[in-house]
XYZ file of C-alpha atoms in Angstrom:
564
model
C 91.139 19.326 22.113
C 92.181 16.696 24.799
C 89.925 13.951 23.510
C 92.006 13.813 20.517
C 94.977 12.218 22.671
C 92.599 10.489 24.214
C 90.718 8.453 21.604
C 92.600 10.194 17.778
C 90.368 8.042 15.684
C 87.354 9.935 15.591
C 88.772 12.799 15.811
C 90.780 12.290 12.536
C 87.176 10.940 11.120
C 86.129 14.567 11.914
C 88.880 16.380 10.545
C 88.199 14.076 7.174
C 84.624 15.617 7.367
C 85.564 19.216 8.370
C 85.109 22.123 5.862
C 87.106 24.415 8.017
C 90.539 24.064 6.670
C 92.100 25.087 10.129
C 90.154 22.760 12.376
C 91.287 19.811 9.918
C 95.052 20.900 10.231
C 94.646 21.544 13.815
C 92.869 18.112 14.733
C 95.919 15.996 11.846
C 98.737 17.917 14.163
C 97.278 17.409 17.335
C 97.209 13.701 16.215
C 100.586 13.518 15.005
C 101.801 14.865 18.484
C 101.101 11.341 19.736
C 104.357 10.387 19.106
C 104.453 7.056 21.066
C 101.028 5.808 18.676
C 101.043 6.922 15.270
C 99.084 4.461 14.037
C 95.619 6.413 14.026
C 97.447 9.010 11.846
C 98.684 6.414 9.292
C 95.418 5.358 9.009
C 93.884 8.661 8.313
C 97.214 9.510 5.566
C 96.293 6.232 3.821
C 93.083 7.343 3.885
C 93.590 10.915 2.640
C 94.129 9.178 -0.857
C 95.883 12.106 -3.499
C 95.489 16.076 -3.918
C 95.583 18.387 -1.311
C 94.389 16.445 1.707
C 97.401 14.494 1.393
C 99.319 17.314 1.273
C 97.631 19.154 4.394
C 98.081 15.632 6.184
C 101.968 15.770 5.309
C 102.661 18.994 6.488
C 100.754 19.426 9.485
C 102.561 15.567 10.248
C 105.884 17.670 10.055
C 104.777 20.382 12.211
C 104.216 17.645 15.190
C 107.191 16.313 14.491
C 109.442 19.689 15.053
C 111.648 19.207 17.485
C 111.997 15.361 17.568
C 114.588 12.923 16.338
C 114.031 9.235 15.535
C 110.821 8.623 16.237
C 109.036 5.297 17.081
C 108.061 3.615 13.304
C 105.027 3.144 13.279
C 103.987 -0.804 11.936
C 102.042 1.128 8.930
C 104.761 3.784 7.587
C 106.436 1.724 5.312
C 103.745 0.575 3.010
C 102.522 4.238 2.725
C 105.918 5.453 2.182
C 105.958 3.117 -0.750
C 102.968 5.044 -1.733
C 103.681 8.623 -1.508
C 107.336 7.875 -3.163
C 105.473 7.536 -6.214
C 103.350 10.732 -6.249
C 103.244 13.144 -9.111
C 103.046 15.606 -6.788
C 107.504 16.869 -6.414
C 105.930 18.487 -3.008
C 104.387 15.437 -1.469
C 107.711 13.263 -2.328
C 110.015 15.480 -0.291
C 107.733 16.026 2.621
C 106.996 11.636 2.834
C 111.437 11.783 3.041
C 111.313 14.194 5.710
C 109.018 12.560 7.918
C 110.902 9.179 6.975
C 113.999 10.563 8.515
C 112.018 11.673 11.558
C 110.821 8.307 11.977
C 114.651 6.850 11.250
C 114.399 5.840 8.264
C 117.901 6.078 6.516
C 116.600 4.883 2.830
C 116.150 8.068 1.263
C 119.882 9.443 2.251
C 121.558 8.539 -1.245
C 118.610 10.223 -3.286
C 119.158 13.267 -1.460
C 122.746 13.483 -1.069
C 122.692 12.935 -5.000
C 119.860 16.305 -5.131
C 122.090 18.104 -3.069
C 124.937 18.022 -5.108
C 123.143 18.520 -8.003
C 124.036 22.194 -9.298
C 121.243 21.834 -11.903
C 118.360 21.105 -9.814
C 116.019 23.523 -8.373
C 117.765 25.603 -5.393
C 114.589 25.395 -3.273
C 114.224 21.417 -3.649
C 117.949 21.081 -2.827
C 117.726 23.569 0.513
C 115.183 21.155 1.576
C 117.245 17.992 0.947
C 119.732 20.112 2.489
C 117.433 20.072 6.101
C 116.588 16.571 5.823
C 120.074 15.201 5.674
C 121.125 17.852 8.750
C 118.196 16.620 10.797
C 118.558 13.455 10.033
C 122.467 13.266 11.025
C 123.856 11.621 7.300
C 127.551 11.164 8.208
C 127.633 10.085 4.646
C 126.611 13.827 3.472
C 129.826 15.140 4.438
C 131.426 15.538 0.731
C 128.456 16.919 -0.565
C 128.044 19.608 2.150
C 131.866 20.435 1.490
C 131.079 21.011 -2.226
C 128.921 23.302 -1.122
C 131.264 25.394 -0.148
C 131.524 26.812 -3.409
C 128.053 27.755 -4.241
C 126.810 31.656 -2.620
C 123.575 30.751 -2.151
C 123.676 27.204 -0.163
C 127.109 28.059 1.647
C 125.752 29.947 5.026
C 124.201 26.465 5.526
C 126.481 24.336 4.419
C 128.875 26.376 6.809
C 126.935 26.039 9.787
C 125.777 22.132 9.190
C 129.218 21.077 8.790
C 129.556 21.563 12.916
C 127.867 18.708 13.181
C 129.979 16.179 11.575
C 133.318 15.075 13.238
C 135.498 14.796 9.927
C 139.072 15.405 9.926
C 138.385 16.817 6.067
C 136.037 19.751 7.145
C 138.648 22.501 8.890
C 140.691 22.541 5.602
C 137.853 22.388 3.502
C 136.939 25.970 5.154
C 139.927 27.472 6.002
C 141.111 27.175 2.279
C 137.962 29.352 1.320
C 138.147 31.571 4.367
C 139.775 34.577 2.985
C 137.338 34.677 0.298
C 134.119 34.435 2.680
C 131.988 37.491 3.263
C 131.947 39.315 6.815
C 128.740 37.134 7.917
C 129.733 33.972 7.016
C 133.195 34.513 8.009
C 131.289 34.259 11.735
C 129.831 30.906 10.646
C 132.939 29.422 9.988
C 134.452 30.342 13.144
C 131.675 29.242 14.804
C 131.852 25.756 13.123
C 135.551 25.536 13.482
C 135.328 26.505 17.578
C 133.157 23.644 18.212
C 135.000 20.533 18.138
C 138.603 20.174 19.812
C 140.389 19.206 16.476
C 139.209 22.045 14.595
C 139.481 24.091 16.956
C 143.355 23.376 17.065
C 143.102 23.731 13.301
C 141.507 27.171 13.383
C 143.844 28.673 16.358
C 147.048 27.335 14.539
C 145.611 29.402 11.256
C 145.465 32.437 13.882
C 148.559 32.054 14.519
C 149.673 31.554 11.055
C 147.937 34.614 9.952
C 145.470 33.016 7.509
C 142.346 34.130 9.737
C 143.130 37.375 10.993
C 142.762 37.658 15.415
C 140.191 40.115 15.108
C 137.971 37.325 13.623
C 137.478 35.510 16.657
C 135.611 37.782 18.776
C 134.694 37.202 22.583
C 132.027 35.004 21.530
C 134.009 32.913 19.704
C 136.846 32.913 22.487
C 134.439 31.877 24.913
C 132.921 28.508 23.236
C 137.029 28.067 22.592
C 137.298 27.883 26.580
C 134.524 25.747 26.864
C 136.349 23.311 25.430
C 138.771 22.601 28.069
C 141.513 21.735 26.320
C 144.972 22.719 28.138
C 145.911 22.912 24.294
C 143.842 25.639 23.093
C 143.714 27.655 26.530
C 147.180 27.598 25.830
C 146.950 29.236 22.435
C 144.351 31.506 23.459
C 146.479 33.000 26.019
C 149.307 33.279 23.615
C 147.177 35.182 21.300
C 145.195 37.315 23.366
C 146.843 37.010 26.960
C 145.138 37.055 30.390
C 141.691 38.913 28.610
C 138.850 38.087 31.793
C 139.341 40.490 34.825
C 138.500 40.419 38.360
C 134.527 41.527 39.121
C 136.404 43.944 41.546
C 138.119 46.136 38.665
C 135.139 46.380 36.264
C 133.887 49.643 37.704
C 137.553 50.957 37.106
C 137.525 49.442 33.371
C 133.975 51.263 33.123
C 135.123 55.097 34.147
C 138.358 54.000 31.786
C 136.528 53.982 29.287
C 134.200 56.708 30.229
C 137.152 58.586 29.828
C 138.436 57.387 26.629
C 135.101 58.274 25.485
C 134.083 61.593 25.893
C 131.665 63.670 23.890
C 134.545 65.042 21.555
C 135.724 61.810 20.636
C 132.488 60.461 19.945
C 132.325 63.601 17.715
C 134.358 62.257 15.000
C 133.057 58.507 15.579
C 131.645 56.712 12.560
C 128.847 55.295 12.786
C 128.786 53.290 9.328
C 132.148 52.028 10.490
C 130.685 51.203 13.808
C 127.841 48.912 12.003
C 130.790 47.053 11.005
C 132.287 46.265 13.729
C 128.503 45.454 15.742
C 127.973 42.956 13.176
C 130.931 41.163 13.685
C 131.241 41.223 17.056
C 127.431 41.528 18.402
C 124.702 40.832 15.451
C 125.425 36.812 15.745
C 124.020 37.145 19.396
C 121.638 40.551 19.840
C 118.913 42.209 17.215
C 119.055 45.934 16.044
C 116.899 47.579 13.672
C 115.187 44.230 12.503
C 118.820 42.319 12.047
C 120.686 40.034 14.007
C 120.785 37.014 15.968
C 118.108 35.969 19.196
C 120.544 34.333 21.512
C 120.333 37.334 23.581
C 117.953 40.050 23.972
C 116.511 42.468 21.253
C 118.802 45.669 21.820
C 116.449 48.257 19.674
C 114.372 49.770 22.066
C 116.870 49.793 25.183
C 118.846 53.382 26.449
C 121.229 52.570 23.515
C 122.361 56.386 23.962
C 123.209 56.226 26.963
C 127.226 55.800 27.382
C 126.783 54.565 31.150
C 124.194 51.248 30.177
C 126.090 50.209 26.946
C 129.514 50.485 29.057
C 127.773 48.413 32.035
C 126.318 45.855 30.030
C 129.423 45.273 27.512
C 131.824 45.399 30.378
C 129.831 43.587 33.355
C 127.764 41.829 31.327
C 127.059 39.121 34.485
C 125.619 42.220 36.876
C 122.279 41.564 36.501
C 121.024 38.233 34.568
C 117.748 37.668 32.967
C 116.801 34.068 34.027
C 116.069 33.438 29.939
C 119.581 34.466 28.939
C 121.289 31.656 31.121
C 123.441 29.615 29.051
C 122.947 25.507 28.673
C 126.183 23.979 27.842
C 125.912 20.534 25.739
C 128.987 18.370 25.685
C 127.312 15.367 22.747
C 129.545 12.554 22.659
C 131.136 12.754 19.908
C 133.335 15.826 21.039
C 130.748 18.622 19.752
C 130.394 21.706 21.983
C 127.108 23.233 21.919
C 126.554 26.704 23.810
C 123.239 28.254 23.827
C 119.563 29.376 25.049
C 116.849 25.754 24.599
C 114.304 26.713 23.107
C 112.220 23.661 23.177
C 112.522 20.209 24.625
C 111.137 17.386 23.407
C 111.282 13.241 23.920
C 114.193 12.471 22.166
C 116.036 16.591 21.402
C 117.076 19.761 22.566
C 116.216 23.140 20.142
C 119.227 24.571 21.298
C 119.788 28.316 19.968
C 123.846 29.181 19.603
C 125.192 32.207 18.168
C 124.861 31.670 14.852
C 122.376 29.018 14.048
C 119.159 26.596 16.024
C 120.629 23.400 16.257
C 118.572 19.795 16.710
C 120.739 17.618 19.524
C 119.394 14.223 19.784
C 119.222 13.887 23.561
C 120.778 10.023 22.555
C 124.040 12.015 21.579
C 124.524 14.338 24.456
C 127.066 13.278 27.122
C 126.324 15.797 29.858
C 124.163 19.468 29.819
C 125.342 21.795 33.095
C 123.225 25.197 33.204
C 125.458 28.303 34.076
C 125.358 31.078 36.113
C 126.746 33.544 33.567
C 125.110 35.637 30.503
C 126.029 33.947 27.225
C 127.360 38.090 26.775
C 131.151 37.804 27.332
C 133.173 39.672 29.428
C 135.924 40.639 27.429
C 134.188 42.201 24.235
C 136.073 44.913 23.458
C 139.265 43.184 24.279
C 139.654 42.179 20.600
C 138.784 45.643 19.834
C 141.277 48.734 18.771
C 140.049 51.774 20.721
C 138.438 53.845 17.538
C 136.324 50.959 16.923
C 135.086 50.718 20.074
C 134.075 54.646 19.497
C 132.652 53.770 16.314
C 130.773 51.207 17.846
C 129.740 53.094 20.233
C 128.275 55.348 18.090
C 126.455 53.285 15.973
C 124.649 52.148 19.105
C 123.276 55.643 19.971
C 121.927 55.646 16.501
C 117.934 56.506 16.404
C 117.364 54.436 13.264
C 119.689 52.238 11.084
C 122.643 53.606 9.377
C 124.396 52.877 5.773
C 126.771 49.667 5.744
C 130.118 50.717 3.279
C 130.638 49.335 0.284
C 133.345 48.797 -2.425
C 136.136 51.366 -2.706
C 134.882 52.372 -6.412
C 135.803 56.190 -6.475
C 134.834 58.946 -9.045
C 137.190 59.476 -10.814
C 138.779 62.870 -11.123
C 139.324 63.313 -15.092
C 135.589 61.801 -15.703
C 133.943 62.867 -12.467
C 132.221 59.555 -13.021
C 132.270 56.545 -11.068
C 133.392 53.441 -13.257
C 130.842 50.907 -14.025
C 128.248 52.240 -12.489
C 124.091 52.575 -13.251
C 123.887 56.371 -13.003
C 120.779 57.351 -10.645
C 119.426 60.209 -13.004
C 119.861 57.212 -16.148
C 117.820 54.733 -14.530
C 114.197 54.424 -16.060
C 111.564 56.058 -13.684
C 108.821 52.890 -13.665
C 106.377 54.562 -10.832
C 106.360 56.976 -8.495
C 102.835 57.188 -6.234
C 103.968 60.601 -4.493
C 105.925 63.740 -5.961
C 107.872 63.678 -8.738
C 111.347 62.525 -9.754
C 114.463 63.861 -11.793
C 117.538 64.343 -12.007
C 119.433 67.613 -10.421
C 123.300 69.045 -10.456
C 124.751 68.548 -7.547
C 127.947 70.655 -8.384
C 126.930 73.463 -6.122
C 127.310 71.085 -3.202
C 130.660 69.659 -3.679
C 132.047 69.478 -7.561
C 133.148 65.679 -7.823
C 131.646 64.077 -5.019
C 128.540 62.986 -6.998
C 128.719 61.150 -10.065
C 128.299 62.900 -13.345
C 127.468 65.829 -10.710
C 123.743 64.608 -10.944
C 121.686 62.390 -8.734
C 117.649 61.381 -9.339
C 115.875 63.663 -6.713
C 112.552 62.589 -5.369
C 110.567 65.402 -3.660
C 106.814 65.486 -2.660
C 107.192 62.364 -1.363
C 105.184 61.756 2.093
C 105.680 58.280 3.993
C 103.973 55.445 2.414
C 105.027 57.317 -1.132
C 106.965 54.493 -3.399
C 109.444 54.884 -6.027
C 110.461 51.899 -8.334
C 113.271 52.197 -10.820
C 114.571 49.737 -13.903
C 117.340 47.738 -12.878
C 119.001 45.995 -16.140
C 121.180 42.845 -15.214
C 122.972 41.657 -18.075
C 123.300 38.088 -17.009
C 122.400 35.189 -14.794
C 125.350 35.295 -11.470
C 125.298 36.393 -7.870
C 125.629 40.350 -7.305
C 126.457 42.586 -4.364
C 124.230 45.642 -4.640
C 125.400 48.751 -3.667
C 123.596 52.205 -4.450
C 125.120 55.437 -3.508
C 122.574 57.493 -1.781
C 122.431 61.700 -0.890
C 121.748 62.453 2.687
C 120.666 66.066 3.836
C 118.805 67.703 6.519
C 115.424 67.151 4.879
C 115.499 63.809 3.483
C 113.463 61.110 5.116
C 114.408 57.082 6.318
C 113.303 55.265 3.574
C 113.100 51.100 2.835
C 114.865 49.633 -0.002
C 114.134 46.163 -1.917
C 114.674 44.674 -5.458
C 111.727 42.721 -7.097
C 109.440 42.938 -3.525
C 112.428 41.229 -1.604
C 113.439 43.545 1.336
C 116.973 45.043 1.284
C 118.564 45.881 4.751
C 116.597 47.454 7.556
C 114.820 51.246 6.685
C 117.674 53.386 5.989
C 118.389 57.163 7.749
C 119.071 59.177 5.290
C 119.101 62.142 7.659
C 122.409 64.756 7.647
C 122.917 67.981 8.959
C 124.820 69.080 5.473
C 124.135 67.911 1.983
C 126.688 65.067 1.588
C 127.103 61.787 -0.743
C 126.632 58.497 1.170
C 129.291 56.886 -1.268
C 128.893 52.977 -2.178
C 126.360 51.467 0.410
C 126.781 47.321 0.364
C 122.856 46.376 -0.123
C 123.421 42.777 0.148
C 124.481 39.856 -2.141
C 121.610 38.231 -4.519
C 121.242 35.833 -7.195
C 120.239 37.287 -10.411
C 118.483 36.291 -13.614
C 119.317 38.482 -16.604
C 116.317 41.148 -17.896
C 115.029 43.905 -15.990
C 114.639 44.135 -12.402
C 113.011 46.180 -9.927
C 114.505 48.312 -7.344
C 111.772 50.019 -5.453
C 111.914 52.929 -2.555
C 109.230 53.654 -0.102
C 109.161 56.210 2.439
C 108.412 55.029 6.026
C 108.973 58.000 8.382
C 111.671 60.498 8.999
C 114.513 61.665 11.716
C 113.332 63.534 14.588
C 115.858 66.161 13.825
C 115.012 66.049 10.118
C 113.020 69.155 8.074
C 110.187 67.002 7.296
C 109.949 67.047 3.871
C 111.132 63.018 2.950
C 113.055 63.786 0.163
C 115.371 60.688 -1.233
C 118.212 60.878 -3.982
C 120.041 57.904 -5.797
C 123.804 58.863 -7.226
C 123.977 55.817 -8.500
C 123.509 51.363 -8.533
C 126.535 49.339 -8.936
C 126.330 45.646 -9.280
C 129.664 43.649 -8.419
C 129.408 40.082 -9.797
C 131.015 37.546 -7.320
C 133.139 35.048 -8.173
């Protein structure tokens, strides 16, 4: 491996001759890493000739390049460029434009700001034009990324790339579409607005305004605010939310506070689907649970969640004791963008700087000064922005053994019916395999007359873990859905996975209760849909500890809300 920095022309004659795929791409990357003398790699691309070398050649090329911003051109690029632009192949075209922006080269820009706002092209070619355009810093791609804005499935992007640019245009563009947003990407666009000074003002001023509500801006959010250093903004933070950050002296006393405040029979009537709410906006962007969240901070799964004295001390004195990869870099770039986060990688020419909410690319040209802190990127003052029974809630839904059901619409049976408008009744919903038990439908009015649909749910029993069920899912036509399913839970059913078509939905769900009661609507996530039949499929993967184990599941019913 080090003689291919050392001398990369024979090596890449090797890989040419090598019939294991993995030593070729491993020899083309480990050539490509020689960022200061491509020109051995150019000769071995021009040499690769069409079909699926070319192709290997390409994307390994990319893999070097991760990390790095406008690269050294090397003398033979542009002729080869020339070449791969006219490729039948749609796959070796886009990956010869991203490697031309790595190396600087600007020329493909209008092409792909033209793909990107192209509705009718192929949504995978324009996410990719999408990344190009971001790493390669178009200024120009501004008004396409704002059109954006209106399309579900490129938006959470679009949302967080937009940080990037310093355009008076882009804090109207969002808050005009903020009330529509969903929870998650309500977070981006705080995140995106709390960056830069100017929106900043913009988004504090629609705090005050009402148009984003205060509880939006969690600590997180607050924090980057301060980093700032604007007189300005401090000033409208502390009109909003007062004096929030407390002497080190008094957090012991704020801990048995809220000791206090939560007892065992409060927590008794805490909700913990409630409490999933409230984690997710003001703790998913930074820690994982149950397979979701963000990577900023540490993976929270597996920690002494249940106990009330470690989530108290590390929410409330959050800078006791800090792990030396949790320390916060803090970017100021040059243009006025505030970047707060964990590096990840460091290369030549860029910082891989994790935030919150998204990995960013900062061009180490751009950066006007990086200063390391002492302090967790956790803030003090979480629960500041927090009213007291969602704290319990949250609370709760920490303690949690194993993920719990996120609400949904407020569709309600209705009480001359005892149906539930709209909806895909569970026990109507074609049975299209079941590799354990058997399935049917059962009256549920000895449990609770009106609280299940049509009084009937589809019962699965004889079910062990492993066991799948898979159900017809009719969509009537092409849009973008949120799923939601109504679900039974009862002291013997098991945790079960979800997904539609293959594609995972949330993390396993609990489905354990110590009565027989409905779940109601359960948000499964938003998806683009063609029309035809679709598959939702349920597999058993284990079951509560305090569960009867007999990993029974039960659908009420599937409800598909098209978004506008």
């Amino acid at each position: 491996e080090p003689l291919v920095e050392a001398d990369p022309k024979p090596a890449l004659e090797l890989a040419g001759g090598a019939r294991i795929e993995l030593l070729r791409r491993s020899l083309v990357r480990r050539a490509a890493a020689r960022v200061g003398d491509l020109e051995p790699l150019m000769a071995h691309l021009a040499r690769s000739g069409d079909g699926s070398e070319q192709l290997l050649c390409l994307d390994e090329t990319l893999r070097a390049f991760e990390g790095h911003v406008s690269l050294p051109m090397p003398d033979g690029w542009k002729p080869i460029y020339a070449a791969l632009s006219r490729s039948a192949d749609p796959a070796v075209r886009e990956r010869a434009d991203a490697i031309a922006v790595k190396l600087g080269d600007r020329r493909v820009f209008p092409s792909l700001r033209r793909l990107l706002a192209d509705r009718g092209a192929p949504l995978d070619r324009r996410e990719r034009a999408l990344s190009i355009l971001l790493d390669g810093g178009d200024a120009e791609a501004v008004e396409a990324l704002m059109g954006l804005l209106d399309e579900p499935a490129l938006r959470p992007r679009a949302l967080k790339g937009l940080s990037r640019f310093d355009d008076a245009r882009v804090p109207a563009a969002i808050l005009a579409r903020y009330a529509s947003l969903p929870a998650e990407e309500k977070v981006d666009a705080v995140a995106t607005l709390a960056a830069r000074p100017a929106s900043a003002k913009a988004l504090l001023e629609a705090v005050r305004s009402g148009k984003v509500p205060r509880v939006d801006l969690g600590a997180v959010a607050i924090r980057q605010l301060r980093g700032l250093r604007d007189p300005a903004i401090d000033e409208a933070i502390a009109e909003a939310w007062g004096t929030v950050r407390e002497a080190s002296e008094d957090r012991r006393a704020e801990i048995q506070r809220w000791k206090e405040k939560l007892a065992a029979d409060r927590l008794a009537n805490a909700d913990p689907r409630a409490g999933r709410v409230v984690f997710a906006r003001a703790c998913q962007t930074c820690h994982m649970l149950f397979g979701a969240g963000g990577k900023v901070a540490p993976d929270i799964t597996g920690s002494d969640r249940a106990n009330l004295d470690y989530v108290l001390e590390n929410i409330l004195d959050p800078n006791a004791v800090v792990g030396k990869d949790y320390l916060a870099s803090v970017f100021a770039a040059r243009d006025g963008l505030l970047v707060m986060g964990l590096v990840t990688a460091e290369t030549e020419t860029a910082y891989t700087v994790r935030t919150a909410n998204e990995e960013v690319l900062l061009p180490k040209k751009d950066v006007a000064s990086r200063t390391e802190s002492e302090l967790s990127l956790m803030p003090e003052d979480l629960l500041v922005n927090l009213k007291e029974e969602e704290v319990r809630d949250l609370v709760a839904y920490l303690a949690s053994p194993a993920q719990v059901l996120l609400p949904g619409s407020s569709v309600k049976i209705d009480p001359g019916t005892k149906k539930a408008p709209g909806v895909l009744e569970g026990e109507d919903l074609k049975v299209l395999q079941v590799t354990g038990g058997n399935a049917g439908p059962q009256d549920m009015v000895p449990f609770g007359d009106g609280l299940w649909s049509a009084g009937k749910h589809l019962w699965w029993t004889g079910g062990r873990p492993g066991s799948r069920l898979e159900l017809r899912l009719p969509v009537a036509k092409a849009a973008t859905y949120a799923l939601e399913v109504a679900l039974t839970q009862a002291p013997d059913y098991g945790v079960v996975q979800l997904d539609l078509d293959g594609r995972k939905l949330e993390s396993p769900v609990d489905l354990y209760h110590p009565r027989v009661v409905p779940t109601g609507p359960t948000l499964l996530g938003e998806l683009s849909l063609e029309p035809g039949d679709h598959v939702l499929g349920v597999e058993i993967v284990g079951t509560n500890p305090r569960a009867v184990k007999a990993f029974m599941f039960a659908i009420d019913y599937a409800l598909l809300v098209e978004k506008a």
